[in-house]
Amino acid sequence: MNFLRSSSNGMTAQAVGTDDPEAILLVLLRNGLIALGIGTLILILQYPLQQVGFTFLVGATEVKDAGLDYFQACIWGAPAVLLNFVLVGWFFGRELNIFVALISVVESLTNVVLDYLQGFPLL
């Protein structure tokens, strides 16, 4: 799905080149809507995707169960990941690379903090 980043980048750069603020915003809105549509479709089809994907998995039952848990946890993040691709491409197209770096840092720090907190039992 990385085409969302690439297409957002190219179309935004073209709109910036023609100095058309409306087109710049429309690229973000259109591609964001496409990302949300694909993300929703992935969520709707998560059970068939899970069945097809895990049909080919060969391994111990514990490995398959861990894979299913990971799949079920990650699948709900699909719309956000696809929107992130659009935002990254849009910021690159506008030559606002600092925002891409900030998104990356916030994402990484959030993962570190949540992984750390996951080790603590709920009170």
PDB file of C-alpha atoms in Angstrom:
ATOM      1  CA  MET A   1       0.000   0.000   0.000  1.00  0.00           C
ATOM      2  CA  ASN A   2       3.030   2.255  -0.222  1.00  0.00           C
ATOM      3  CA  PHE A   3       1.536   3.642  -3.434  1.00  0.00           C
ATOM      4  CA  LEU A   4      -0.467   5.963  -1.179  1.00  0.00           C
ATOM      5  CA  ARG A   5       2.746   7.690  -0.098  1.00  0.00           C
ATOM      6  CA  SER A   6       4.219   7.837  -3.583  1.00  0.00           C
ATOM      7  CA  SER A   7       1.095   9.153  -5.268  1.00  0.00           C
ATOM      8  CA  SER A   8       0.510  11.717  -2.517  1.00  0.00           C
ATOM      9  CA  ASN A   9       4.093  12.887  -2.877  1.00  0.00           C
ATOM     10  CA  GLY A  10       3.944  13.305  -6.652  1.00  0.00           C
ATOM     11  CA  MET A  11       0.522  14.931  -6.879  1.00  0.00           C
ATOM     12  CA  THR A  12       1.281  17.295  -3.998  1.00  0.00           C
ATOM     13  CA  ALA A  13       4.590  18.338  -5.573  1.00  0.00           C
ATOM     14  CA  GLN A  14       2.787  19.099  -8.842  1.00  0.00           C
ATOM     15  CA  ALA A  15       0.188  21.194  -7.001  1.00  0.00           C
ATOM     16  CA  VAL A  16       2.950  23.032  -5.121  1.00  0.00           C
ATOM     17  CA  GLY A  17       4.732  23.662  -8.430  1.00  0.00           C
ATOM     18  CA  THR A  18       1.630  25.318  -9.871  1.00  0.00           C
ATOM     19  CA  ASP A  19       1.112  27.266  -6.612  1.00  0.00           C
ATOM     20  CA  ASP A  20      -2.444  25.948  -6.183  1.00  0.00           C
ATOM     21  CA  PRO A  21      -3.318  25.752  -2.459  1.00  0.00           C
ATOM     22  CA  GLU A  22      -6.735  24.256  -3.193  1.00  0.00           C
ATOM     23  CA  ALA A  23      -5.202  21.405  -5.192  1.00  0.00           C
ATOM     24  CA  ILE A  24      -2.684  20.784  -2.402  1.00  0.00           C
ATOM     25  CA  LEU A  25      -5.497  20.334   0.098  1.00  0.00           C
ATOM     26  CA  LEU A  26      -7.565  18.247  -2.315  1.00  0.00           C
ATOM     27  CA  VAL A  27      -4.677  15.792  -2.745  1.00  0.00           C
ATOM     28  CA  LEU A  28      -4.624  15.250   1.008  1.00  0.00           C
ATOM     29  CA  LEU A  29      -8.395  14.873   1.255  1.00  0.00           C
ATOM     30  CA  ARG A  30      -8.769  12.554  -1.746  1.00  0.00           C
ATOM     31  CA  ASN A  31      -5.882  10.296  -0.849  1.00  0.00           C
ATOM     32  CA  GLY A  32      -6.935  10.299   2.797  1.00  0.00           C
ATOM     33  CA  LEU A  33     -10.404   9.166   1.742  1.00  0.00           C
ATOM     34  CA  ILE A  34      -8.886   6.406  -0.404  1.00  0.00           C
ATOM     35  CA  ALA A  35      -6.742   5.300   2.554  1.00  0.00           C
ATOM     36  CA  LEU A  36      -9.750   5.228   4.873  1.00  0.00           C
ATOM     37  CA  GLY A  37     -11.754   3.285   2.292  1.00  0.00           C
ATOM     38  CA  ILE A  38      -9.039   0.661   1.853  1.00  0.00           C
ATOM     39  CA  GLY A  39      -8.497   0.503   5.625  1.00  0.00           C
ATOM     40  CA  THR A  40     -12.219  -0.040   6.195  1.00  0.00           C
ATOM     41  CA  LEU A  41     -12.258  -2.746   3.539  1.00  0.00           C
ATOM     42  CA  ILE A  42      -9.341  -4.474   5.263  1.00  0.00           C
ATOM     43  CA  LEU A  43     -11.253  -4.370   8.556  1.00  0.00           C
ATOM     44  CA  ILE A  44     -14.399  -5.743   6.928  1.00  0.00           C
ATOM     45  CA  LEU A  45     -12.435  -8.554   5.277  1.00  0.00           C
ATOM     46  CA  GLN A  46     -10.196  -9.311   8.250  1.00  0.00           C
ATOM     47  CA  TYR A  47     -11.640 -12.771   8.877  1.00  0.00           C
ATOM     48  CA  PRO A  48     -11.182 -14.008   5.268  1.00  0.00           C
ATOM     49  CA  LEU A  49      -7.708 -12.428   5.162  1.00  0.00           C
ATOM     50  CA  GLN A  50      -6.837 -14.193   8.409  1.00  0.00           C
ATOM     51  CA  GLN A  51      -8.102 -17.529   7.123  1.00  0.00           C
ATOM     52  CA  VAL A  52      -6.205 -17.300   3.842  1.00  0.00           C
ATOM     53  CA  GLY A  53      -3.015 -16.057   5.478  1.00  0.00           C
ATOM     54  CA  PHE A  54      -2.914 -18.625   8.254  1.00  0.00           C
ATOM     55  CA  THR A  55      -3.837 -21.505   5.981  1.00  0.00           C
ATOM     56  CA  PHE A  56      -0.283 -21.377   4.634  1.00  0.00           C
ATOM     57  CA  LEU A  57       1.344 -21.067   8.073  1.00  0.00           C
ATOM     58  CA  VAL A  58       3.071 -24.267   9.051  1.00  0.00           C
ATOM     59  CA  GLY A  59       4.359 -24.561  12.576  1.00  0.00           C
ATOM     60  CA  ALA A  60       3.595 -25.401  16.141  1.00  0.00           C
ATOM     61  CA  THR A  61       0.196 -24.548  17.561  1.00  0.00           C
ATOM     62  CA  GLU A  62       1.788 -22.017  19.904  1.00  0.00           C
ATOM     63  CA  VAL A  63       3.385 -20.207  16.974  1.00  0.00           C
ATOM     64  CA  LYS A  64       0.102 -20.103  15.074  1.00  0.00           C
ATOM     65  CA  ASP A  65      -1.751 -18.834  18.158  1.00  0.00           C
ATOM     66  CA  ALA A  66       0.845 -16.100  18.703  1.00  0.00           C
ATOM     67  CA  GLY A  67       0.564 -15.127  15.027  1.00  0.00           C
ATOM     68  CA  LEU A  68      -3.232 -14.936  15.293  1.00  0.00           C
ATOM     69  CA  ASP A  69      -2.973 -12.732  18.385  1.00  0.00           C
ATOM     70  CA  TYR A  70      -0.516 -10.443  16.610  1.00  0.00           C
ATOM     71  CA  PHE A  71      -2.699 -10.292  13.484  1.00  0.00           C
ATOM     72  CA  GLN A  72      -5.808  -9.453  15.506  1.00  0.00           C
ATOM     73  CA  ALA A  73      -3.962  -6.714  17.380  1.00  0.00           C
ATOM     74  CA  CYS A  74      -2.385  -5.130  14.300  1.00  0.00           C
ATOM     75  CA  ILE A  75      -5.284  -5.323  11.844  1.00  0.00           C
ATOM     76  CA  TRP A  76      -7.166  -2.573  13.688  1.00  0.00           C
ATOM     77  CA  GLY A  77      -4.302  -0.178  12.996  1.00  0.00           C
ATOM     78  CA  ALA A  78      -4.573  -0.585   9.206  1.00  0.00           C
ATOM     79  CA  PRO A  79      -6.588   2.624   8.575  1.00  0.00           C
ATOM     80  CA  ALA A  80      -4.165   4.667  10.690  1.00  0.00           C
ATOM     81  CA  VAL A  81      -1.116   3.174   8.949  1.00  0.00           C
ATOM     82  CA  LEU A  82      -2.579   3.952   5.525  1.00  0.00           C
ATOM     83  CA  LEU A  83      -3.409   7.519   6.588  1.00  0.00           C
ATOM     84  CA  ASN A  84       0.162   7.823   7.849  1.00  0.00           C
ATOM     85  CA  PHE A  85       1.409   6.856   4.368  1.00  0.00           C
ATOM     86  CA  VAL A  86      -0.721   9.632   2.861  1.00  0.00           C
ATOM     87  CA  LEU A  87       0.481  12.218   5.383  1.00  0.00           C
ATOM     88  CA  VAL A  88       4.137  11.309   4.863  1.00  0.00           C
ATOM     89  CA  GLY A  89       3.785  11.613   1.084  1.00  0.00           C
ATOM     90  CA  TRP A  90       1.880  14.875   1.410  1.00  0.00           C
ATOM     91  CA  PHE A  91       4.522  16.408   3.675  1.00  0.00           C
ATOM     92  CA  PHE A  92       7.316  15.207   1.366  1.00  0.00           C
ATOM     93  CA  GLY A  93       5.506  16.758  -1.605  1.00  0.00           C
ATOM     94  CA  ARG A  94       5.325  20.070   0.245  1.00  0.00           C
ATOM     95  CA  GLU A  95       9.021  19.747   1.192  1.00  0.00           C
ATOM     96  CA  LEU A  96       8.126  19.741   4.896  1.00  0.00           C
ATOM     97  CA  ASN A  97      10.538  16.961   5.782  1.00  0.00           C
ATOM     98  CA  ILE A  98      10.754  18.038   9.418  1.00  0.00           C
ATOM     99  CA  PHE A  99       7.142  16.930   9.921  1.00  0.00           C
ATOM    100  CA  VAL A 100       7.967  13.505   8.503  1.00  0.00           C
ATOM    101  CA  ALA A 101      10.840  13.253  10.972  1.00  0.00           C
ATOM    102  CA  LEU A 102       8.548  14.335  13.824  1.00  0.00           C
ATOM    103  CA  ILE A 103       5.922  11.759  12.840  1.00  0.00           C
ATOM    104  CA  SER A 104       8.609   9.089  12.825  1.00  0.00           C
ATOM    105  CA  VAL A 105       9.991  10.113  16.225  1.00  0.00           C
ATOM    106  CA  VAL A 106       6.534  10.302  17.844  1.00  0.00           C
ATOM    107  CA  GLU A 107       5.596   6.932  16.373  1.00  0.00           C
ATOM    108  CA  SER A 108       8.793   5.290  17.618  1.00  0.00           C
ATOM    109  CA  LEU A 109       8.590   6.823  21.088  1.00  0.00           C
ATOM    110  CA  THR A 110       4.939   5.794  21.389  1.00  0.00           C
ATOM    111  CA  ASN A 111       5.870   2.222  20.510  1.00  0.00           C
ATOM    112  CA  VAL A 112       8.662   2.211  23.096  1.00  0.00           C
ATOM    113  CA  VAL A 113       6.446   3.631  25.861  1.00  0.00           C
ATOM    114  CA  LEU A 114       3.529   1.307  25.106  1.00  0.00           C
ATOM    115  CA  ASP A 115       5.821  -1.718  24.945  1.00  0.00           C
ATOM    116  CA  TYR A 116       7.305  -0.720  28.293  1.00  0.00           C
ATOM    117  CA  LEU A 117       3.876  -0.183  29.871  1.00  0.00           C
ATOM    118  CA  GLN A 118       2.643  -3.494  28.534  1.00  0.00           C
ATOM    119  CA  GLY A 119       4.940  -5.224  31.011  1.00  0.00           C
ATOM    120  CA  PHE A 120       3.075  -3.724  33.987  1.00  0.00           C
ATOM    121  CA  PRO A 121      -0.071  -5.450  35.278  1.00  0.00           C
ATOM    122  CA  LEU A 122      -3.257  -3.408  35.438  1.00  0.00           C
ATOM    123  CA  LEU A 123      -4.208  -2.294  38.939  1.00  0.00           C
TER     124      LEU A 123
END
